[in-house]
Amino acid sequence: MTKIYICFYLLSKPTVNLHESSEKVKPGNIDVHPTEKALVVHYEVEASIRGERGDAVHEERKECQKIIRLKSLNASTDVALLARKVVEECKLIHPSKVAEVEHLLFYLQNRKKPGSKEEKKLMKPRELTPFEGMEIDEEANINKIDEYVELLYENIPEKIRGSTLILHLARNPDNLEELLRNETALGALARVLREDWKQSVELATTIVYVFFCFSSFSQFHGLITHYKIGALCMNIIEHELKRYDLWQDELDKKNPDNLALRKDHEKAYKKYQSLLVKQEQLLRVALYLLLNLAEDTRTELKMRNKNIVHLLVKTLDRDSEELLVLVVSFLKKLSIFLENKNDMAELDTVEKLARLVPCEHEDLLNVALRLLLNLSFDTGLRSKMVQVGLLPKLTALLGSESHKQIVMCILYHISIDDRSKSMFAYTDCIPQLMKMVFEHGEERIDSELISFCINLAANKRNAHIICEGNGLKMLMKRALKFKDPLLMKMIRNISQHDGPLKQLFLDYVGDLAAQIGPDEDEEFVIECLGTLANLTIPDLDWELLLREYNLVPYLKDHLKPGSAEDDLILEVVIMIGTVSMDDSCAVMLAKSGIIPALIELLNAQQEDDEFVCQIVYVFYQMVFHQATRDVIIKDTQAPAYLIDLMHDKNTEIRKVCDNTLDIIAEYDEEWGRKIQSEKFRWHNSQWLEMVESRQMDEAEPYLYGDDPDGLEQADLFYSTGKSRISNLSLIQTQLADSSIQ
């Protein structure tokens, strides 16, 4: 721009005589390069043209930067010496800034490498590298842009040359704003791409690459939208994928097994390989441009409407690793939206990804795993991952430090499904996980790891593998030492399996009981209570355990509504249900006043199915024993509550109530009649309602108190829309009436 400005004044013979031009350099800040071992020196160049009287005719400022790469910088480098050397050799840095340079070099020396555990960085596809056909025998010059544009109006070879020269300019970000102002150049490029992209893959690739350079910066996305390059790229990709299918069909027709066609096949295959390389270059640059544009979700939605997911999944069949990195990265970005994820499910994306795991290309493997993680939130796709054999492949990657974390998350999602849990027993996953758990030392176990273990322990076959050798002993020792509630939850899941596994816990019941107290962490106590409650072992002396650790007062105190969190109270109820299986324990609990406390809790938690079911189960266990059965029948209103719950909406509650009432009816004739009467009333309620409605019709003349017989309408104590135990007083009245009769 400056040269043109000077020429203009010379040609127009101004009255001011130009005397001299001067250039000043003003040093600026020094910073570290974001990714490389390099310093970035910022400076400002001020150019001015002065007249013969010394006044400035024209001034122009430009901000620049110089990158000083420090390839020799390593852990053993003398930073102070290197800082002085940098200042001496770079005239843009003032000698007074030696200390600042030394500080920046020290930072670079100790900065963690990208991708390390300490500094995680979002994975991006590799930058596009120059490809075959970009080489040219002259250096591109921004001042010759008009000459390059003129070439775009010639034949295909000249168009390729002109667009390649413009591309060399566009690859330098400093030239983009200058090119942006040249609407003629951009319009010509867009026109040539629109008209001639089918005639030359090389020409199409070069022009798309020019617009890709603009797409790397969000502020230029409007330019690309203006020329409709995104839509054109979609058409190009779709067309090229169809061409690929045609090439495959032609190769298949020229069967190499046929001697007559073998030479034709070899010749066609060489041509195919050459075409394939060029096509993949075009696909890569077009897809990368679309990926950049997809930063705007509105643009991404337009791409989805044009079937971008289908095109990307189809491209997964290619072998080019660089192209696959880009395609999988794009799919990963799209997969966060439900509609795109559903499209991927229909297109068998998981099957196509399975062949990429594992692979030698680290970037490709990493991004493929991340896509699988996004897809693993879907139940059907998790099941598909197991079906296509990904489970052993993923398990094998647990030993890789760079992939362990993401693989762990995928496997955790798979372990959520009960059908898939048992499949882990046929891999070496569980021994690896146990090793990781015990290698944590004093540190708390990672949440992903322990959550995964908790899920696996819920399966009986997996639990057996976990407990092999001293597995349970080591888990219990660690859980009790660190008071780890999540590790105890894993142990609790192991304790729920019937058979030999429960017998292993006999050695630890005392340790577990010792943790139950008001001073312990509530979450840890919940898991300990839950573990003990699972131990339905005939050989276990519950009475001795309750007495030795004085657990009855704790259990009774924590039955009071609001005395603790609901989760803890519920575990106390479940624990009482388990110990009530023992005759002497049931008597001890009944004498302590636990049954009225349970009824009070039942009133408070009547809308919570889990609470109601567990409390009723306690009554069920207690009516098996003579002493507690008498207390329940004669001294409490528990049977009346059970009758009220006999027709609850919850199937499990009805089942436990029926079984409990059957036992009460068998041992107590009076309650047996009441229960039978109530069952009769319930089964015939519709008939009774019909009879009552007829009685009401006949009694209409007496509605104002003239009923000669003083007949009353029978009350049915079951009504819809009321709480479970809202009719208790009515039940008691009716039962009392029936006993008088």
Tab-separated table of C-alpha atoms in Angstrom, residues 5 27 139 214 276 347 420 674 699 723:
chain	number	residue	atom	x	y	z
A	5	TYR	CA	0.729	5.785	-2.320
A	27	PRO	CA	9.631	-2.717	21.103
A	139	GLU	CA	7.144	-17.048	-4.532
A	214	PHE	CA	-10.377	-18.101	6.302
A	276	LEU	CA	-7.891	-42.057	-4.085
A	347	LEU	CA	-26.092	-46.077	10.539
A	420	SER	CA	-23.515	-56.646	30.338
A	674	LYS	CA	-61.706	-59.981	60.968
A	699	ALA	CA	-84.624	-44.563	50.828
A	723	SER	CA	-53.515	-41.767	51.977
